[in-house]
Amino acid sequence: MKLHFKKIGEGQPFIILHGLFGSGDNWATFAKNLSKNDYAVYLVDLRNHGHSGWDDCHDYKHMASDVHELIVSEQLKDVIMLGHSMGGKAAMQLAIDFTTDIQKLIVADITPRYYPPHHQTILNGLLALDFNEIKTRNDADKQLALTIDDLSTRQFLLKNLYWKESDKLAFRFNLKALSQEIENVGATIESENASEIPSLFISGEKSNYILITDHDIIKQLFSHAEIITIPNAGHWIHADQPFLLLNSIISFLQKD
């Protein structure tokens, strides 16, 4: 599948893959700061998200293949890959299936292990929205608040709203497919052989996505992995501690 992307800056190609219900635009501010270090940053919308195409299938094999297609079509070499959450698993799958595409791998707050579905409250809230009745973004927020208390989560989700018609709102993500394929979002990333790609796994101190017990799992799949923790950051590290994250990434990339 041909993926939509935005390119910021010039230099070595640096691809960023977003998480579930997100889009490349979630990383725009971070990408602008990153690009100042001589990187051409590609903000990619994964399948069923943002401006990219929709498909009934939503698994990591297909996501990795989509990104590989982008790398080939843009003739990118020595790619640095950063993936957050779902995007991190897609990046891991790409590193395994298309090893020669990636020079270095950076994974933000996710591991290769299986994660049970844990987005049901969000999915229930989204599926309950009736855009035949909802006519404004404020209406959508009020309805979503009935099931999702957290304002920041609602704001994140509602960034995906757009005017499908002059008087009808819709989401840019494929809610039907994501709901049906949600088990695949937590799927294990596996390989018979460990990848030797230099890798950086970054956890948020306040997040429980990467546990101490996960470190061995990470290093079994990525033998050259470094694992660090960003203080005072939750799962959305790039929003909570953007400069600490940027400095950690630049430090990793400058190592031989």
CSV table of C-alpha atoms in Angstrom, one decimal:
chain,number,residue,atom,x,y,z
A,1,MET,CA,0.0,0.0,0.0
A,2,LYS,CA,1.3,3.5,-0.9
A,3,LEU,CA,1.5,5.5,2.3
A,4,HIS,CA,1.0,9.2,2.8
A,5,PHE,CA,4.0,11.1,4.3
A,6,LYS,CA,5.4,14.6,4.9
A,7,LYS,CA,9.1,15.3,4.6
A,8,ILE,CA,10.8,17.8,6.8
A,9,GLY,CA,14.4,18.9,6.3
A,10,GLU,CA,17.3,17.5,4.3
A,11,GLY,CA,20.0,14.9,5.2
A,12,GLN,CA,20.0,11.3,6.2
A,13,PRO,CA,16.5,9.8,6.0
A,14,PHE,CA,14.8,9.4,9.3
A,15,ILE,CA,11.4,7.8,9.3
A,16,ILE,CA,8.9,8.2,12.2
A,17,LEU,CA,6.0,5.8,12.7
A,18,HIS,CA,3.1,6.9,15.0
A,19,GLY,CA,1.0,4.9,17.4
A,20,LEU,CA,-2.6,3.6,17.3
A,21,PHE,CA,-5.3,6.2,16.4
A,22,GLY,CA,-2.5,8.7,15.6
A,23,SER,CA,-0.8,10.1,12.5
A,24,GLY,CA,2.5,11.4,11.4
A,25,ASP,CA,1.3,14.9,12.3
A,26,ASN,CA,1.5,13.9,16.0
A,27,TRP,CA,5.3,14.1,15.7
A,28,ALA,CA,5.5,17.3,13.6
A,29,THR,CA,7.1,19.6,16.3
A,30,PHE,CA,9.5,16.9,17.3
A,31,ALA,CA,10.4,16.3,13.6
A,32,LYS,CA,11.2,20.0,13.0
A,33,ASN,CA,13.6,20.0,15.9
A,34,LEU,CA,15.1,16.7,14.8
A,35,SER,CA,15.6,17.9,11.2
A,36,LYS,CA,17.9,20.7,12.5
A,37,ASN,CA,20.5,17.9,13.0
A,38,ASP,CA,20.8,17.2,9.3
A,39,TYR,CA,18.0,14.7,8.9
A,40,ALA,CA,15.3,14.4,6.3
A,41,VAL,CA,12.4,13.4,8.6
A,42,TYR,CA,9.6,11.4,7.0
A,43,LEU,CA,6.4,11.6,9.0
A,44,VAL,CA,4.4,8.6,7.8
A,45,ASP,CA,0.7,7.8,8.1
A,46,LEU,CA,0.4,4.0,8.6
A,47,ARG,CA,-2.4,2.1,6.9
A,48,ASN,CA,-5.9,2.8,8.2
A,49,HIS,CA,-4.6,6.1,9.7
A,50,GLY,CA,-4.3,9.7,8.6
A,51,HIS,CA,-4.3,10.3,4.9
A,52,SER,CA,-3.1,6.8,4.0
A,53,GLY,CA,-5.3,4.1,2.5
A,54,TRP,CA,-7.7,1.9,4.3
A,55,ASP,CA,-7.7,-1.9,4.2
A,56,ASP,CA,-9.5,-4.6,6.2
A,57,CYS,CA,-6.1,-6.2,7.1
A,58,HIS,CA,-4.2,-4.5,9.9
A,59,ASP,CA,-1.1,-6.5,11.0
A,60,TYR,CA,2.6,-5.9,11.3
A,61,LYS,CA,3.6,-7.9,8.3
A,62,HIS,CA,1.5,-5.7,6.1
A,63,MET,CA,2.6,-2.5,7.9
A,64,ALA,CA,6.2,-3.3,7.5
A,65,SER,CA,5.7,-4.1,3.8
A,66,ASP,CA,4.0,-0.8,3.3
A,67,VAL,CA,6.9,1.1,4.8
A,68,HIS,CA,9.4,-0.9,2.8
A,69,GLU,CA,7.5,0.1,-0.3
A,70,LEU,CA,7.9,3.7,0.7
A,71,ILE,CA,11.6,3.3,1.2
A,72,VAL,CA,12.0,1.7,-2.2
A,73,SER,CA,9.8,4.2,-4.0
A,74,GLU,CA,11.7,7.2,-2.4
A,75,GLN,CA,15.1,5.4,-3.0
A,76,LEU,CA,16.1,5.9,0.6
A,77,LYS,CA,19.4,4.5,1.9
A,78,ASP,CA,20.8,4.1,5.4
A,79,VAL,CA,17.4,4.8,7.0
A,80,ILE,CA,17.1,5.5,10.7
A,81,MET,CA,13.7,4.2,11.9
A,82,LEU,CA,11.8,5.5,14.9
A,83,GLY,CA,8.5,3.9,15.9
A,84,HIS,CA,6.2,4.7,18.9
A,85,SER,CA,3.9,2.1,20.4
A,86,MET,CA,2.1,0.4,17.5
A,87,GLY,CA,4.6,2.2,15.2
A,88,GLY,CA,7.4,0.7,17.3
A,89,LYS,CA,6.2,-2.8,16.6
A,90,ALA,CA,5.8,-2.0,12.9
A,91,ALA,CA,9.4,-0.7,13.0
A,92,MET,CA,10.6,-3.9,14.7
A,93,GLN,CA,8.8,-6.0,12.0
A,94,LEU,CA,10.5,-4.0,9.3
A,95,ALA,CA,13.9,-4.5,10.9
A,96,ILE,CA,13.3,-8.2,10.8
A,97,ASP,CA,11.7,-8.6,7.4
A,98,PHE,CA,13.7,-6.0,5.5
A,99,THR,CA,17.0,-5.8,7.4
A,100,THR,CA,19.0,-4.0,4.7
A,101,ASP,CA,16.5,-1.0,4.8
A,102,ILE,CA,17.5,0.1,8.3
A,103,GLN,CA,20.8,1.4,9.6
A,104,LYS,CA,19.6,2.1,13.2
A,105,LEU,CA,16.3,1.3,15.0
A,106,ILE,CA,14.7,3.4,17.7
A,107,VAL,CA,11.6,2.1,19.6
A,108,ALA,CA,9.6,4.3,21.9
A,109,ASP,CA,7.7,2.7,24.8
A,110,ILE,CA,6.9,-0.8,23.4
A,111,THR,CA,8.5,-4.2,23.4
A,112,PRO,CA,8.3,-7.2,21.0
A,113,ARG,CA,6.1,-9.1,23.5
A,114,TYR,CA,2.3,-9.7,23.3
A,115,TYR,CA,0.0,-7.1,24.8
A,116,PRO,CA,-3.6,-8.1,25.5
A,117,PRO,CA,-6.2,-5.7,24.0
A,118,HIS,CA,-6.6,-2.8,26.3
A,119,HIS,CA,-8.3,-0.1,24.2
A,120,GLN,CA,-11.8,-1.3,24.6
A,121,THR,CA,-13.1,1.7,26.5
A,122,ILE,CA,-11.7,4.0,23.7
A,123,LEU,CA,-13.1,1.8,21.0
A,124,ASN,CA,-16.5,1.6,22.7
A,125,GLY,CA,-16.6,5.4,23.0
A,126,LEU,CA,-15.6,5.9,19.3
A,127,LEU,CA,-18.0,3.3,18.0
A,128,ALA,CA,-20.9,5.0,20.0
A,129,LEU,CA,-20.5,8.3,18.2
A,130,ASP,CA,-23.2,9.0,15.6
A,131,PHE,CA,-22.1,11.5,13.1
A,132,ASN,CA,-25.6,11.8,11.7
A,133,GLU,CA,-26.4,13.5,15.0
A,134,ILE,CA,-23.1,15.1,15.8
A,135,LYS,CA,-22.6,18.4,14.0
A,136,THR,CA,-19.7,20.0,15.7
A,137,ARG,CA,-16.4,19.0,17.3
A,138,ASN,CA,-17.7,20.1,20.6
A,139,ASP,CA,-20.7,17.7,20.2
A,140,ALA,CA,-18.2,14.9,19.5
A,141,ASP,CA,-16.2,15.8,22.6
A,142,LYS,CA,-19.3,15.8,24.8
A,143,GLN,CA,-20.4,12.4,23.6
A,144,LEU,CA,-16.9,10.9,23.9
A,145,ALA,CA,-16.7,12.2,27.5
A,146,LEU,CA,-19.5,9.9,28.4
A,147,THR,CA,-17.1,7.0,28.1
A,148,ILE,CA,-13.6,8.6,28.2
A,149,ASP,CA,-13.0,10.8,31.2
A,150,ASP,CA,-9.4,11.9,30.3
A,151,LEU,CA,-9.4,15.2,28.4
A,152,SER,CA,-6.0,14.7,26.8
A,153,THR,CA,-7.0,11.3,25.4
A,154,ARG,CA,-10.2,12.8,23.9
A,155,GLN,CA,-8.2,15.7,22.4
A,156,PHE,CA,-5.7,13.2,20.9
A,157,LEU,CA,-8.6,11.2,19.3
A,158,LEU,CA,-10.5,14.2,18.1
A,159,LYS,CA,-7.5,15.5,16.2
A,160,ASN,CA,-8.5,12.9,13.7
A,161,LEU,CA,-11.8,14.5,12.9
A,162,TYR,CA,-12.3,16.2,9.5
A,163,TRP,CA,-15.3,17.4,7.4
A,164,LYS,CA,-16.0,14.5,5.1
A,165,GLU,CA,-18.9,16.6,3.7
A,166,SER,CA,-19.8,20.2,4.3
A,167,ASP,CA,-22.1,19.2,7.1
A,168,LYS,CA,-20.7,15.8,8.2
A,169,LEU,CA,-17.7,15.0,10.4
A,170,ALA,CA,-15.8,11.7,10.2
A,171,PHE,CA,-12.6,10.2,11.5
A,172,ARG,CA,-9.5,9.8,9.4
A,173,PHE,CA,-8.7,6.5,10.9
A,174,ASN,CA,-10.5,3.3,9.8
A,175,LEU,CA,-12.4,2.6,13.0
A,176,LYS,CA,-14.1,-0.5,11.7
A,177,ALA,CA,-10.9,-2.2,10.6
A,178,LEU,CA,-9.0,-1.2,13.8
A,179,SER,CA,-11.8,-2.4,16.0
A,180,GLN,CA,-12.0,-5.8,14.2
A,181,GLU,CA,-8.2,-6.2,14.1
A,182,ILE,CA,-7.4,-4.9,17.6
A,183,GLU,CA,-5.9,-8.2,18.6
A,184,ASN,CA,-3.2,-7.8,16.0
A,185,VAL,CA,-2.1,-4.4,17.5
A,186,GLY,CA,-0.8,-6.3,20.5
A,187,ALA,CA,0.7,-9.2,18.6
A,188,THR,CA,4.2,-10.6,19.3
A,189,ILE,CA,7.0,-9.7,17.0
A,190,GLU,CA,9.0,-12.8,16.4
A,191,SER,CA,12.1,-14.1,14.5
A,192,GLU,CA,14.2,-17.2,14.5
A,193,ASN,CA,17.3,-15.1,14.5
A,194,ALA,CA,18.2,-12.1,16.6
A,195,SER,CA,18.7,-8.8,14.6
A,196,GLU,CA,22.1,-7.2,14.9
A,197,ILE,CA,20.8,-3.7,13.9
A,198,PRO,CA,22.0,-1.1,16.5
A,199,SER,CA,18.8,-0.4,18.5
A,200,LEU,CA,17.6,1.9,21.2
A,201,PHE,CA,14.5,1.1,23.2
A,202,ILE,CA,13.2,4.0,25.2
A,203,SER,CA,10.7,3.7,28.0
A,204,GLY,CA,8.7,6.4,29.9
A,205,GLU,CA,9.3,6.3,33.6
A,206,LYS,CA,5.6,6.6,34.3
A,207,SER,CA,4.6,4.0,31.7
A,208,ASN,CA,4.2,0.3,32.2
A,209,TYR,CA,4.7,-0.7,28.6
A,210,ILE,CA,8.4,-1.6,29.1
A,211,LEU,CA,9.1,-3.5,32.4
A,212,ILE,CA,12.4,-4.7,33.8
A,213,THR,CA,11.3,-8.2,32.9
A,214,ASP,CA,11.0,-7.2,29.3
A,215,HIS,CA,14.7,-6.4,28.9
A,216,ASP,CA,15.7,-10.0,28.2
A,217,ILE,CA,12.9,-10.3,25.7
A,218,ILE,CA,14.1,-7.2,23.8
A,219,LYS,CA,17.7,-8.4,23.7
A,220,GLN,CA,16.7,-11.8,22.5
A,221,LEU,CA,15.3,-10.3,19.4
A,222,PHE,CA,17.7,-7.3,19.1
A,223,SER,CA,21.0,-8.4,20.3
A,224,HIS,CA,22.6,-4.9,20.1
A,225,ALA,CA,19.8,-3.2,21.9
A,226,GLU,CA,20.4,-0.4,24.4
A,227,ILE,CA,17.5,0.3,26.8
A,228,ILE,CA,17.0,3.6,28.6
A,229,THR,CA,14.3,5.4,30.6
A,230,ILE,CA,13.1,9.0,30.2
A,231,PRO,CA,12.2,10.5,33.6
A,232,ASN,CA,8.8,12.1,34.2
A,233,ALA,CA,7.4,10.7,31.0
A,234,GLY,CA,4.4,8.5,30.3
A,235,HIS,CA,3.6,6.5,27.2
A,236,TRP,CA,3.6,9.6,25.0
A,237,ILE,CA,7.2,10.4,25.6
A,238,HIS,CA,7.5,12.8,22.7
A,239,ALA,CA,4.7,15.0,24.3
A,240,ASP,CA,5.9,14.7,27.9
A,241,GLN,CA,9.6,15.1,27.5
A,242,PRO,CA,10.4,16.1,23.9
A,243,PHE,CA,13.8,17.6,24.5
A,244,LEU,CA,15.0,14.8,26.7
A,245,LEU,CA,13.8,12.3,24.1
A,246,LEU,CA,15.6,14.3,21.3
A,247,ASN,CA,18.8,14.5,23.2
A,248,SER,CA,18.7,10.8,24.0
A,249,ILE,CA,18.2,9.9,20.3
A,250,ILE,CA,20.9,12.2,19.1
A,251,SER,CA,23.3,10.8,21.6
A,252,PHE,CA,22.5,7.3,20.5
A,253,LEU,CA,23.0,8.2,16.8
A,254,GLN,CA,26.3,9.8,17.4
A,255,LYS,CA,27.8,6.6,18.8
A,256,ASP,CA,30.0,4.5,16.5
